[in-house]
Amino acid sequence: MAGIDIPHFTVDQARVQHVIEQLYQIKQDTPKELRSKDFVLEDEQVWTSWTMRESVYKKKQDTFPTMSRGLFTKQLPDGQYQIMVRGYDKFFNVLETKATQWPSIMEDTQGPYEVMAKENGCIIFIAALSDERVIVTSKHSIPAEKTDTKAHAGVGYNWVLKHLASVQLTEKDLAAWLYDKNITLVAELCDDEFEQHILPYVDKDRGLYLHGINYNTSELYTLPVSIVEQTAKEFGFHATDFTVFDTADQVKEFGHAMQQTGIYNGREVEGAVVRCKRHGMDFMFKIKNEQYLMYREYREFTNAMLEVKEGFVSIHEVKKEWKCKYEKTRFYIEWLRKRVEDHPEWFLEFKANKGIIHVRQEFENYWDSGCLGGRLV
């Protein structure tokens, strides 16, 4: 693994100890804001997963000890705590918080601005259990059986092995490197055979898209995207597209163009994630693709309206009017009611995250045909 140049980083153990002790105190004082769960792993290690209430990330980001979204820790025999898995700090969409207003971004952040495609799947963390074995987690959970094909982390682990085999490497090769560097790989699990989201991932596009490498520290220290790309190629993961800009103005212009088309480097994407510096620390924000958000609204309304019982599909009507953010969604709802009648088979597994993309594509084809208000052709 000598080809991957990972800068040396010394963990501030006193800081880690202080942060985790604070987490335990907050959990005791305000259990509705913070909870934890212990997982006993295959070698009898006990890792603790920390889950914060979503509102905390916005309301208490200046006072909470960490903003990490995805954090696993363990206690050593001497009482010291260690961070085993470290996700990103919770990051927000442009215009969603004070820090992500464009004037604040222009004034308070510094480049380079690394703009990476936001793949449409589930986040997966890959870390070292030892210098011979890796552990794969979802945001807050570790399956009892590491190869569990019904769990996100289990499917993620199976993909790790496939990706490594594609470049003639083993789990031990990856584990030794992760263990030595004390880092977490952050990837997106995109696999329509397991679970569909909004955008399609089939055939050779299925798998894990590596998009981040974080040191296992209390504060966020995430490595440059060029190193992430190099690591993806080294270990056989899918690389995630990125572009680097010098100024925030360039990022804003890029984001505006992407939001109009929904396209990043010729592909439909969920949006883009921007990495930069803010007050000298690593800072991230996202730019959501409006077309993706509209597609997601289709899915949300479909799930809310569908009833599937014993193989029979129907529409659950409510007295109040459906409130749509996008005008086009109203036409989708009209179309949906008709399709449930004449193509109920499309929706049998919709709530199990199957058929989502097919339904959306059928509607888009119908829309493009100009047949609104008529029958499906």
mmCIF file of C-alpha atoms in Angstrom:
data_model
loop_
_atom_site.group_PDB
_atom_site.id
_atom_site.type_symbol
_atom_site.label_atom_id
_atom_site.label_comp_id
_atom_site.label_asym_id
_atom_site.label_seq_id
_atom_site.Cartn_x
_atom_site.Cartn_y
_atom_site.Cartn_z
ATOM 1 C CA MET A 1 0.000 0.000 0.000
ATOM 2 C CA ALA A 2 3.039 2.248 -0.232
ATOM 3 C CA GLY A 3 1.562 4.047 -3.237
ATOM 4 C CA ILE A 4 -1.065 5.795 -1.082
ATOM 5 C CA ASP A 5 0.423 8.802 0.668
ATOM 6 C CA ILE A 6 -1.548 9.319 3.874
ATOM 7 C CA PRO A 7 -0.220 12.214 5.970
ATOM 8 C CA HIS A 8 0.807 11.372 9.525
ATOM 9 C CA PHE A 9 -1.697 12.418 12.182
ATOM 10 C CA THR A 10 -1.315 12.226 15.953
ATOM 11 C CA VAL A 11 -4.553 11.742 17.873
ATOM 12 C CA ASP A 12 -5.106 14.105 20.802
ATOM 13 C CA GLN A 13 -6.020 11.407 23.328
ATOM 14 C CA ALA A 14 -6.910 13.900 26.055
ATOM 15 C CA ARG A 15 -9.374 15.561 23.692
ATOM 16 C CA VAL A 16 -10.898 12.217 22.671
ATOM 17 C CA GLN A 17 -11.286 11.258 26.332
ATOM 18 C CA HIS A 18 -12.953 14.558 27.166
ATOM 19 C CA VAL A 19 -15.399 14.362 24.247
ATOM 20 C CA ILE A 20 -16.537 10.803 24.955
ATOM 21 C CA GLU A 21 -16.895 11.448 28.677
ATOM 22 C CA GLN A 22 -19.091 14.417 27.756
ATOM 23 C CA LEU A 23 -21.210 12.194 25.521
ATOM 24 C CA TYR A 24 -21.872 9.798 28.391
ATOM 25 C CA GLN A 25 -22.830 12.725 30.612
ATOM 26 C CA ILE A 26 -25.194 14.192 27.998
ATOM 27 C CA LYS A 27 -26.782 10.780 27.487
ATOM 28 C CA GLN A 28 -27.459 10.606 31.219
ATOM 29 C CA ASP A 29 -28.754 14.179 31.487
ATOM 30 C CA THR A 30 -30.777 14.414 28.251
ATOM 31 C CA PRO A 31 -31.428 10.896 26.913
ATOM 32 C CA LYS A 32 -33.878 12.207 24.314
ATOM 33 C CA GLU A 33 -31.064 14.092 22.602
ATOM 34 C CA LEU A 34 -28.434 11.367 22.628
ATOM 35 C CA ARG A 35 -28.549 7.601 22.879
ATOM 36 C CA SER A 36 -26.013 4.825 22.536
ATOM 37 C CA LYS A 37 -26.014 1.117 21.801
ATOM 38 C CA ASP A 38 -23.318 -1.473 22.441
ATOM 39 C CA PHE A 39 -22.332 -4.100 19.879
ATOM 40 C CA VAL A 40 -20.346 -7.206 20.842
ATOM 41 C CA LEU A 41 -18.136 -8.062 17.886
ATOM 42 C CA GLU A 42 -16.668 -11.337 16.668
ATOM 43 C CA ASP A 43 -13.514 -11.060 18.796
ATOM 44 C CA GLU A 44 -15.510 -9.971 21.879
ATOM 45 C CA GLN A 45 -14.621 -6.309 21.478
ATOM 46 C CA VAL A 46 -17.491 -4.047 22.557
ATOM 47 C CA TRP A 47 -18.089 -1.005 20.368
ATOM 48 C CA THR A 48 -20.561 1.724 21.280
ATOM 49 C CA SER A 49 -22.581 3.506 18.599
ATOM 50 C CA TRP A 50 -23.720 7.076 19.286
ATOM 51 C CA THR A 51 -26.905 8.503 17.780
ATOM 52 C CA MET A 52 -27.875 12.147 18.148
ATOM 53 C CA ARG A 53 -31.347 13.531 17.673
ATOM 54 C CA GLU A 54 -31.408 15.270 14.288
ATOM 55 C CA SER A 55 -32.440 18.639 15.741
ATOM 56 C CA VAL A 56 -29.265 18.716 17.852
ATOM 57 C CA TYR A 57 -27.119 19.142 14.757
ATOM 58 C CA LYS A 58 -28.782 22.464 13.966
ATOM 59 C CA LYS A 59 -29.641 23.816 17.386
ATOM 60 C CA LYS A 60 -26.541 22.865 19.376
ATOM 61 C CA GLN A 61 -23.739 22.671 16.853
ATOM 62 C CA ASP A 62 -21.699 25.223 18.807
ATOM 63 C CA THR A 63 -22.103 23.540 22.201
ATOM 64 C CA PHE A 64 -22.279 19.773 21.584
ATOM 65 C CA PRO A 65 -18.898 18.003 21.970
ATOM 66 C CA THR A 66 -18.989 16.513 18.450
ATOM 67 C CA MET A 67 -21.100 16.848 15.325
ATOM 68 C CA SER A 68 -20.079 13.450 13.977
ATOM 69 C CA ARG A 69 -22.933 11.635 12.234
ATOM 70 C CA GLY A 70 -21.767 8.074 12.579
ATOM 71 C CA LEU A 71 -19.524 7.477 15.589
ATOM 72 C CA PHE A 72 -18.396 4.207 17.181
ATOM 73 C CA THR A 73 -16.165 4.126 20.255
ATOM 74 C CA LYS A 74 -14.724 1.560 22.642
ATOM 75 C CA GLN A 75 -13.259 1.635 26.125
ATOM 76 C CA LEU A 76 -9.820 0.147 26.656
ATOM 77 C CA PRO A 77 -8.890 -1.902 29.769
ATOM 78 C CA ASP A 78 -7.153 1.143 31.273
ATOM 79 C CA GLY A 79 -10.357 3.199 31.028
ATOM 80 C CA GLN A 80 -9.241 5.244 28.038
ATOM 81 C CA TYR A 81 -11.681 5.697 25.171
ATOM 82 C CA GLN A 82 -10.861 5.201 21.518
ATOM 83 C CA ILE A 83 -12.743 6.243 18.387
ATOM 84 C CA MET A 84 -13.106 3.222 16.116
ATOM 85 C CA VAL A 85 -15.338 4.634 13.357
ATOM 86 C CA ARG A 86 -15.687 8.296 12.455
ATOM 87 C CA GLY A 87 -18.252 9.615 9.972
ATOM 88 C CA TYR A 88 -18.484 13.144 8.643
ATOM 89 C CA ASP A 89 -19.737 16.013 10.727
ATOM 90 C CA LYS A 90 -23.387 16.553 9.869
ATOM 91 C CA PHE A 91 -23.439 18.864 6.848
ATOM 92 C CA PHE A 92 -26.283 20.914 5.446
ATOM 93 C CA ASN A 93 -27.671 22.019 2.140
ATOM 94 C CA VAL A 94 -26.951 25.451 0.715
ATOM 95 C CA LEU A 95 -29.342 28.004 2.295
ATOM 96 C CA GLU A 96 -30.355 25.535 5.039
ATOM 97 C CA THR A 97 -28.349 27.073 7.902
ATOM 98 C CA LYS A 98 -26.618 30.356 8.674
ATOM 99 C CA ALA A 99 -23.230 28.883 7.782
ATOM 100 C CA THR A 100 -24.467 27.639 4.390
ATOM 101 C CA GLN A 101 -25.914 30.910 3.126
ATOM 102 C CA TRP A 102 -23.882 31.990 0.116
ATOM 103 C CA PRO A 103 -22.697 35.259 1.758
ATOM 104 C CA SER A 104 -21.364 33.238 4.716
ATOM 105 C CA ILE A 105 -19.738 30.715 2.404
ATOM 106 C CA MET A 106 -18.079 33.529 0.452
ATOM 107 C CA GLU A 107 -16.826 35.285 3.582
ATOM 108 C CA ASP A 108 -16.007 32.483 6.028
ATOM 109 C CA THR A 109 -14.630 29.632 3.908
ATOM 110 C CA GLN A 110 -11.360 29.091 2.095
ATOM 111 C CA GLY A 111 -10.437 26.915 -0.859
ATOM 112 C CA PRO A 112 -9.544 24.785 -2.541
ATOM 113 C CA TYR A 113 -13.195 23.757 -2.924
ATOM 114 C CA GLU A 114 -13.457 20.044 -3.653
ATOM 115 C CA VAL A 115 -16.841 19.356 -5.246
ATOM 116 C CA MET A 116 -17.740 15.669 -5.308
ATOM 117 C CA ALA A 117 -20.779 13.972 -6.811
ATOM 118 C CA LYS A 118 -23.324 12.834 -4.217
ATOM 119 C CA GLU A 119 -24.167 9.244 -5.058
ATOM 120 C CA ASN A 120 -27.664 8.009 -4.232
ATOM 121 C CA GLY A 121 -27.416 5.131 -1.779
ATOM 122 C CA CYS A 122 -26.785 4.375 1.902
ATOM 123 C CA ILE A 123 -23.700 5.466 3.783
ATOM 124 C CA ILE A 124 -21.300 2.710 4.829
ATOM 125 C CA PHE A 125 -18.246 2.911 7.100
ATOM 126 C CA ILE A 126 -15.252 0.590 6.751
ATOM 127 C CA ALA A 127 -12.734 0.399 9.597
ATOM 128 C CA ALA A 128 -10.240 -1.984 11.175
ATOM 129 C CA LEU A 129 -11.364 -4.517 13.753
ATOM 130 C CA SER A 130 -7.740 -5.643 13.966
ATOM 131 C CA ASP A 131 -4.733 -5.651 11.667
ATOM 132 C CA GLU A 132 -6.247 -8.695 9.929
ATOM 133 C CA ARG A 133 -9.996 -8.054 9.844
ATOM 134 C CA VAL A 134 -12.233 -5.169 8.859
ATOM 135 C CA ILE A 135 -15.584 -4.178 10.271
ATOM 136 C CA VAL A 136 -18.307 -2.649 8.118
ATOM 137 C CA THR A 137 -21.050 -0.589 9.723
ATOM 138 C CA SER A 138 -24.058 1.402 8.645
ATOM 139 C CA LYS A 139 -24.559 4.850 10.170
ATOM 140 C CA HIS A 140 -25.448 3.489 13.604
ATOM 141 C CA SER A 141 -25.464 -0.305 13.430
ATOM 142 C CA ILE A 142 -23.347 -3.451 13.067
ATOM 143 C CA PRO A 143 -25.092 -6.711 12.111
ATOM 144 C CA ALA A 144 -24.665 -9.752 14.343
ATOM 145 C CA GLU A 145 -23.571 -11.685 11.260
ATOM 146 C CA LYS A 146 -21.104 -9.596 9.265
ATOM 147 C CA THR A 147 -22.236 -11.112 5.927
ATOM 148 C CA ASP A 148 -25.976 -10.627 6.619
ATOM 149 C CA THR A 149 -27.533 -10.061 3.180
ATOM 150 C CA LYS A 150 -30.556 -8.300 4.690
ATOM 151 C CA ALA A 151 -28.511 -5.653 6.520
ATOM 152 C CA HIS A 152 -26.905 -2.635 4.861
ATOM 153 C CA ALA A 153 -23.595 -3.275 6.609
ATOM 154 C CA GLY A 154 -23.705 -6.974 5.723
ATOM 155 C CA VAL A 155 -24.239 -6.209 2.043
ATOM 156 C CA GLY A 156 -21.504 -3.584 2.347
ATOM 157 C CA TYR A 157 -19.066 -6.125 3.799
ATOM 158 C CA ASN A 158 -19.780 -8.568 0.980
ATOM 159 C CA TRP A 159 -19.083 -5.801 -1.517
ATOM 160 C CA VAL A 160 -15.799 -4.955 0.238
ATOM 161 C CA LEU A 161 -14.622 -8.515 -0.387
ATOM 162 C CA LYS A 162 -15.716 -8.371 -4.042
ATOM 163 C CA HIS A 163 -13.960 -5.062 -4.646
ATOM 164 C CA LEU A 164 -10.751 -6.303 -3.015
ATOM 165 C CA ALA A 165 -10.815 -9.520 -5.042
ATOM 166 C CA SER A 166 -11.135 -7.473 -8.247
ATOM 167 C CA VAL A 167 -7.624 -6.095 -7.618
ATOM 168 C CA GLN A 168 -6.189 -9.326 -6.165
ATOM 169 C CA LEU A 169 -6.204 -8.070 -2.573
ATOM 170 C CA THR A 170 -7.603 -9.578 0.613
ATOM 171 C CA GLU A 171 -9.428 -8.388 3.705
ATOM 172 C CA LYS A 172 -6.134 -8.620 5.585
ATOM 173 C CA ASP A 173 -4.471 -6.211 3.128
ATOM 174 C CA LEU A 174 -7.121 -3.572 3.741
ATOM 175 C CA ALA A 175 -7.346 -4.207 7.496
ATOM 176 C CA ALA A 176 -3.597 -3.794 8.010
ATOM 177 C CA TRP A 177 -3.622 -0.445 6.209
ATOM 178 C CA LEU A 178 -6.690 0.896 8.039
ATOM 179 C CA TYR A 179 -5.335 -0.280 11.391
ATOM 180 C CA ASP A 180 -1.937 1.311 10.825
ATOM 181 C CA LYS A 181 -3.370 4.646 9.674
ATOM 182 C CA ASN A 182 -6.243 4.771 12.216
ATOM 183 C CA ILE A 183 -8.789 5.866 9.623
ATOM 184 C CA THR A 184 -12.349 5.208 8.499
ATOM 185 C CA LEU A 185 -13.339 4.777 4.858
ATOM 186 C CA VAL A 186 -16.687 6.358 4.006
ATOM 187 C CA ALA A 187 -18.562 4.871 1.060
ATOM 188 C CA GLU A 188 -22.003 4.823 -0.515
ATOM 189 C CA LEU A 189 -23.708 1.458 -0.955
ATOM 190 C CA CYS A 190 -25.515 1.605 -4.305
ATOM 191 C CA ASP A 191 -27.063 -1.700 -5.328
ATOM 192 C CA ASP A 192 -30.521 -1.927 -6.886
ATOM 193 C CA GLU A 193 -30.614 -5.692 -6.376
ATOM 194 C CA PHE A 194 -30.504 -5.045 -2.632
ATOM 195 C CA GLU A 195 -32.429 -1.777 -2.344
ATOM 196 C CA GLN A 196 -33.557 0.911 -4.760
ATOM 197 C CA HIS A 197 -33.488 4.593 -3.918
ATOM 198 C CA ILE A 198 -34.171 7.208 -6.597
ATOM 199 C CA LEU A 199 -31.421 6.859 -9.210
ATOM 200 C CA PRO A 200 -30.503 3.546 -10.877
ATOM 201 C CA TYR A 201 -27.421 1.442 -10.053
ATOM 202 C CA VAL A 202 -27.406 -1.799 -12.023
ATOM 203 C CA ASP A 203 -24.883 -4.250 -13.447
ATOM 204 C CA LYS A 204 -21.326 -2.871 -13.305
ATOM 205 C CA ASP A 205 -22.491 0.309 -11.544
ATOM 206 C CA ARG A 206 -23.500 -1.612 -8.406
ATOM 207 C CA GLY A 207 -21.204 -1.613 -5.391
ATOM 208 C CA LEU A 208 -19.430 0.765 -3.027
ATOM 209 C CA TYR A 209 -18.533 4.298 -4.100
ATOM 210 C CA LEU A 210 -15.691 5.564 -1.931
ATOM 211 C CA HIS A 211 -16.143 9.262 -1.151
ATOM 212 C CA GLY A 212 -14.252 9.957 2.063
ATOM 213 C CA ILE A 213 -11.400 9.003 4.384
ATOM 214 C CA ASN A 214 -11.565 10.339 7.941
ATOM 215 C CA TYR A 215 -9.073 10.078 10.764
ATOM 216 C CA ASN A 216 -10.562 8.491 13.884
ATOM 217 C CA THR A 217 -10.512 11.736 15.837
ATOM 218 C CA SER A 218 -13.045 13.758 17.815
ATOM 219 C CA GLU A 219 -12.845 16.690 15.378
ATOM 220 C CA LEU A 220 -13.341 16.116 11.666
ATOM 221 C CA TYR A 221 -10.149 15.660 9.700
ATOM 222 C CA THR A 222 -11.010 14.336 6.258
ATOM 223 C CA LEU A 223 -8.427 13.645 3.572
ATOM 224 C CA PRO A 224 -8.314 15.373 0.157
ATOM 225 C CA VAL A 225 -10.485 13.860 -2.557
ATOM 226 C CA SER A 226 -7.436 13.126 -4.712
ATOM 227 C CA ILE A 227 -6.255 10.679 -2.023
ATOM 228 C CA VAL A 228 -9.771 9.237 -1.805
ATOM 229 C CA GLU A 229 -9.731 8.587 -5.553
ATOM 230 C CA GLN A 230 -6.293 6.978 -5.363
ATOM 231 C CA THR A 231 -7.432 4.758 -2.496
ATOM 232 C CA ALA A 232 -10.553 3.689 -4.389
ATOM 233 C CA LYS A 233 -8.449 2.563 -7.337
ATOM 234 C CA GLU A 234 -5.923 0.812 -5.092
ATOM 235 C CA PHE A 235 -8.544 -1.294 -3.308
ATOM 236 C CA GLY A 236 -10.968 -1.795 -6.188
ATOM 237 C CA PHE A 237 -13.842 0.447 -5.049
ATOM 238 C CA HIS A 238 -15.843 2.639 -7.386
ATOM 239 C CA ALA A 239 -14.300 6.111 -7.498
ATOM 240 C CA THR A 240 -16.599 9.112 -7.062
ATOM 241 C CA ASP A 241 -16.387 11.969 -9.569
ATOM 242 C CA PHE A 242 -15.017 15.277 -8.311
ATOM 243 C CA THR A 243 -13.943 18.720 -9.492
ATOM 244 C CA VAL A 244 -11.723 21.206 -7.659
ATOM 245 C CA PHE A 245 -12.383 24.961 -7.756
ATOM 246 C CA ASP A 246 -10.360 27.872 -6.422
ATOM 247 C CA THR A 247 -13.223 30.143 -5.365
ATOM 248 C CA ALA A 248 -16.680 29.915 -3.813
ATOM 249 C CA ASP A 249 -18.054 31.920 -6.753
ATOM 250 C CA GLN A 250 -17.014 29.108 -9.078
ATOM 251 C CA VAL A 251 -18.744 26.589 -6.803
ATOM 252 C CA LYS A 252 -21.943 28.637 -6.833
ATOM 253 C CA GLU A 253 -21.897 28.863 -10.626
ATOM 254 C CA PHE A 254 -21.237 25.128 -10.933
ATOM 255 C CA GLY A 255 -24.019 24.319 -8.468
ATOM 256 C CA HIS A 256 -26.523 26.476 -10.321
ATOM 257 C CA ALA A 257 -25.765 24.711 -13.606
ATOM 258 C CA MET A 258 -26.008 21.258 -12.006
ATOM 259 C CA GLN A 259 -29.341 22.089 -10.361
ATOM 260 C CA GLN A 260 -30.779 23.076 -13.733
ATOM 261 C CA THR A 261 -29.850 19.808 -15.427
ATOM 262 C CA GLY A 262 -29.483 17.263 -12.615
ATOM 263 C CA ILE A 263 -26.319 16.099 -14.375
ATOM 264 C CA TYR A 264 -22.751 15.821 -13.065
ATOM 265 C CA ASN A 265 -20.126 14.701 -15.588
ATOM 266 C CA GLY A 266 -22.807 13.214 -17.814
ATOM 267 C CA ARG A 267 -24.601 11.278 -15.037
ATOM 268 C CA GLU A 268 -27.741 11.890 -13.005
ATOM 269 C CA VAL A 269 -26.740 12.475 -9.383
ATOM 270 C CA GLU A 270 -28.397 13.313 -6.087
ATOM 271 C CA GLY A 271 -26.337 16.490 -5.917
ATOM 272 C CA ALA A 272 -22.827 17.493 -4.907
ATOM 273 C CA VAL A 273 -20.870 17.686 -1.648
ATOM 274 C CA VAL A 274 -18.355 20.484 -1.183
ATOM 275 C CA ARG A 275 -15.270 20.216 1.030
ATOM 276 C CA CYS A 276 -13.307 23.294 2.054
ATOM 277 C CA LYS A 277 -11.967 25.062 5.155
ATOM 278 C CA ARG A 278 -13.948 27.244 7.560
ATOM 279 C CA HIS A 279 -12.113 29.043 10.347
ATOM 280 C CA GLY A 280 -9.180 26.725 9.697
ATOM 281 C CA MET A 281 -11.157 23.478 10.117
ATOM 282 C CA ASP A 282 -12.527 21.007 7.591
ATOM 283 C CA PHE A 283 -16.018 22.063 6.515
ATOM 284 C CA MET A 284 -18.573 20.440 4.241
ATOM 285 C CA PHE A 285 -21.872 21.458 2.689
ATOM 286 C CA LYS A 286 -24.076 20.057 -0.042
ATOM 287 C CA ILE A 287 -25.897 21.301 -3.102
ATOM 288 C CA LYS A 288 -29.007 19.239 -3.744
ATOM 289 C CA ASN A 289 -30.198 18.582 -7.280
ATOM 290 C CA GLU A 290 -33.768 19.905 -7.629
ATOM 291 C CA GLN A 291 -34.716 17.201 -10.117
ATOM 292 C CA TYR A 292 -33.617 14.550 -7.645
ATOM 293 C CA LEU A 293 -35.684 16.222 -4.911
ATOM 294 C CA MET A 294 -38.727 16.120 -7.185
ATOM 295 C CA TYR A 295 -38.162 12.415 -7.876
ATOM 296 C CA ARG A 296 -37.916 11.861 -4.129
ATOM 297 C CA GLU A 297 -41.227 13.657 -3.656
ATOM 298 C CA TYR A 298 -42.798 11.191 -6.112
ATOM 299 C CA ARG A 299 -41.539 8.334 -3.944
ATOM 300 C CA GLU A 300 -42.731 9.908 -0.693
ATOM 301 C CA PHE A 301 -46.242 10.481 -2.031
ATOM 302 C CA THR A 302 -46.383 6.974 -3.464
ATOM 303 C CA ASN A 303 -45.418 5.446 -0.123
ATOM 304 C CA ALA A 304 -47.973 7.629 1.663
ATOM 305 C CA MET A 305 -50.809 6.765 -0.722
ATOM 306 C CA LEU A 306 -50.195 3.075 -1.403
ATOM 307 C CA GLU A 307 -51.850 0.260 0.496
ATOM 308 C CA VAL A 308 -50.676 -3.283 -0.216
ATOM 309 C CA LYS A 309 -52.496 -6.104 1.560
ATOM 310 C CA GLU A 310 -52.332 -9.787 0.652
ATOM 311 C CA GLY A 311 -51.215 -9.001 -2.882
ATOM 312 C CA PHE A 312 -53.920 -6.389 -3.469
ATOM 313 C CA VAL A 313 -52.823 -2.824 -4.259
ATOM 314 C CA SER A 314 -55.016 0.211 -3.636
ATOM 315 C CA ILE A 315 -54.814 3.948 -2.998
ATOM 316 C CA HIS A 316 -55.312 5.318 0.491
ATOM 317 C CA GLU A 317 -57.230 8.558 0.054
ATOM 318 C CA VAL A 318 -57.231 11.231 2.740
ATOM 319 C CA LYS A 319 -59.631 14.114 3.208
ATOM 320 C CA LYS A 320 -56.971 16.806 3.253
ATOM 321 C CA GLU A 321 -55.376 17.934 0.012
ATOM 322 C CA TRP A 322 -51.878 16.662 -0.705
ATOM 323 C CA LYS A 323 -49.340 19.479 -0.434
ATOM 324 C CA CYS A 324 -46.698 19.275 -3.149
ATOM 325 C CA LYS A 325 -43.509 21.300 -3.358
ATOM 326 C CA TYR A 326 -43.271 20.665 -7.094
ATOM 327 C CA GLU A 327 -46.178 21.380 -9.437
ATOM 328 C CA LYS A 328 -45.316 18.365 -11.569
ATOM 329 C CA THR A 329 -45.981 16.089 -8.576
ATOM 330 C CA ARG A 330 -49.705 16.874 -8.795
ATOM 331 C CA PHE A 331 -49.733 15.349 -12.276
ATOM 332 C CA TYR A 332 -47.769 12.388 -10.929
ATOM 333 C CA ILE A 333 -50.446 11.779 -8.268
ATOM 334 C CA GLU A 334 -53.175 11.820 -10.933
ATOM 335 C CA TRP A 335 -51.148 9.358 -13.017
ATOM 336 C CA LEU A 336 -50.427 7.188 -9.954
ATOM 337 C CA ARG A 337 -54.117 6.661 -9.184
ATOM 338 C CA LYS A 338 -54.709 5.348 -12.720
ATOM 339 C CA ARG A 339 -51.641 3.129 -12.770
ATOM 340 C CA VAL A 340 -52.589 1.440 -9.513
ATOM 341 C CA GLU A 341 -55.801 0.416 -11.270
ATOM 342 C CA ASP A 342 -54.356 -0.852 -14.551
ATOM 343 C CA HIS A 343 -50.813 -1.857 -13.480
ATOM 344 C CA PRO A 344 -51.023 -2.905 -9.813
ATOM 345 C CA GLU A 345 -48.090 -5.286 -10.341
ATOM 346 C CA TRP A 346 -45.762 -2.280 -10.586
ATOM 347 C CA PHE A 347 -46.418 -1.448 -6.939
ATOM 348 C CA LEU A 348 -46.463 -4.810 -5.158
ATOM 349 C CA GLU A 349 -42.937 -4.358 -3.754
ATOM 350 C CA PHE A 350 -42.718 -0.569 -3.840
ATOM 351 C CA LYS A 351 -42.725 -0.255 -0.050
ATOM 352 C CA ALA A 352 -39.909 -2.805 0.085
ATOM 353 C CA ASN A 353 -37.835 -0.428 -2.083
ATOM 354 C CA LYS A 354 -38.354 -2.413 -5.273
ATOM 355 C CA GLY A 355 -39.759 -0.991 -8.502
ATOM 356 C CA ILE A 356 -39.235 2.638 -7.472
ATOM 357 C CA ILE A 357 -37.099 3.538 -10.474
ATOM 358 C CA HIS A 358 -39.331 1.675 -12.950
ATOM 359 C CA VAL A 359 -42.427 3.553 -11.744
ATOM 360 C CA ARG A 360 -40.695 6.916 -11.952
ATOM 361 C CA GLN A 361 -39.333 6.196 -15.429
ATOM 362 C CA GLU A 362 -42.778 5.105 -16.637
ATOM 363 C CA PHE A 363 -44.230 8.395 -15.436
ATOM 364 C CA GLU A 364 -41.451 10.434 -17.054
ATOM 365 C CA ASN A 365 -42.012 8.606 -20.349
ATOM 366 C CA TYR A 366 -45.732 9.301 -20.026
ATOM 367 C CA TRP A 367 -45.037 12.974 -19.289
ATOM 368 C CA ASP A 368 -42.712 13.282 -22.272
ATOM 369 C CA SER A 369 -45.343 11.710 -24.545
ATOM 370 C CA GLY A 370 -47.739 14.593 -23.832
ATOM 371 C CA CYS A 371 -50.565 12.252 -22.790
ATOM 372 C CA LEU A 372 -51.486 13.977 -19.526
ATOM 373 C CA GLY A 373 -55.039 13.182 -18.547
ATOM 374 C CA GLY A 374 -55.234 10.282 -20.995
ATOM 375 C CA ARG A 375 -54.468 6.594 -20.736
ATOM 376 C CA LEU A 376 -51.005 5.126 -20.536
ATOM 377 C CA VAL A 377 -49.731 4.065 -23.913
#
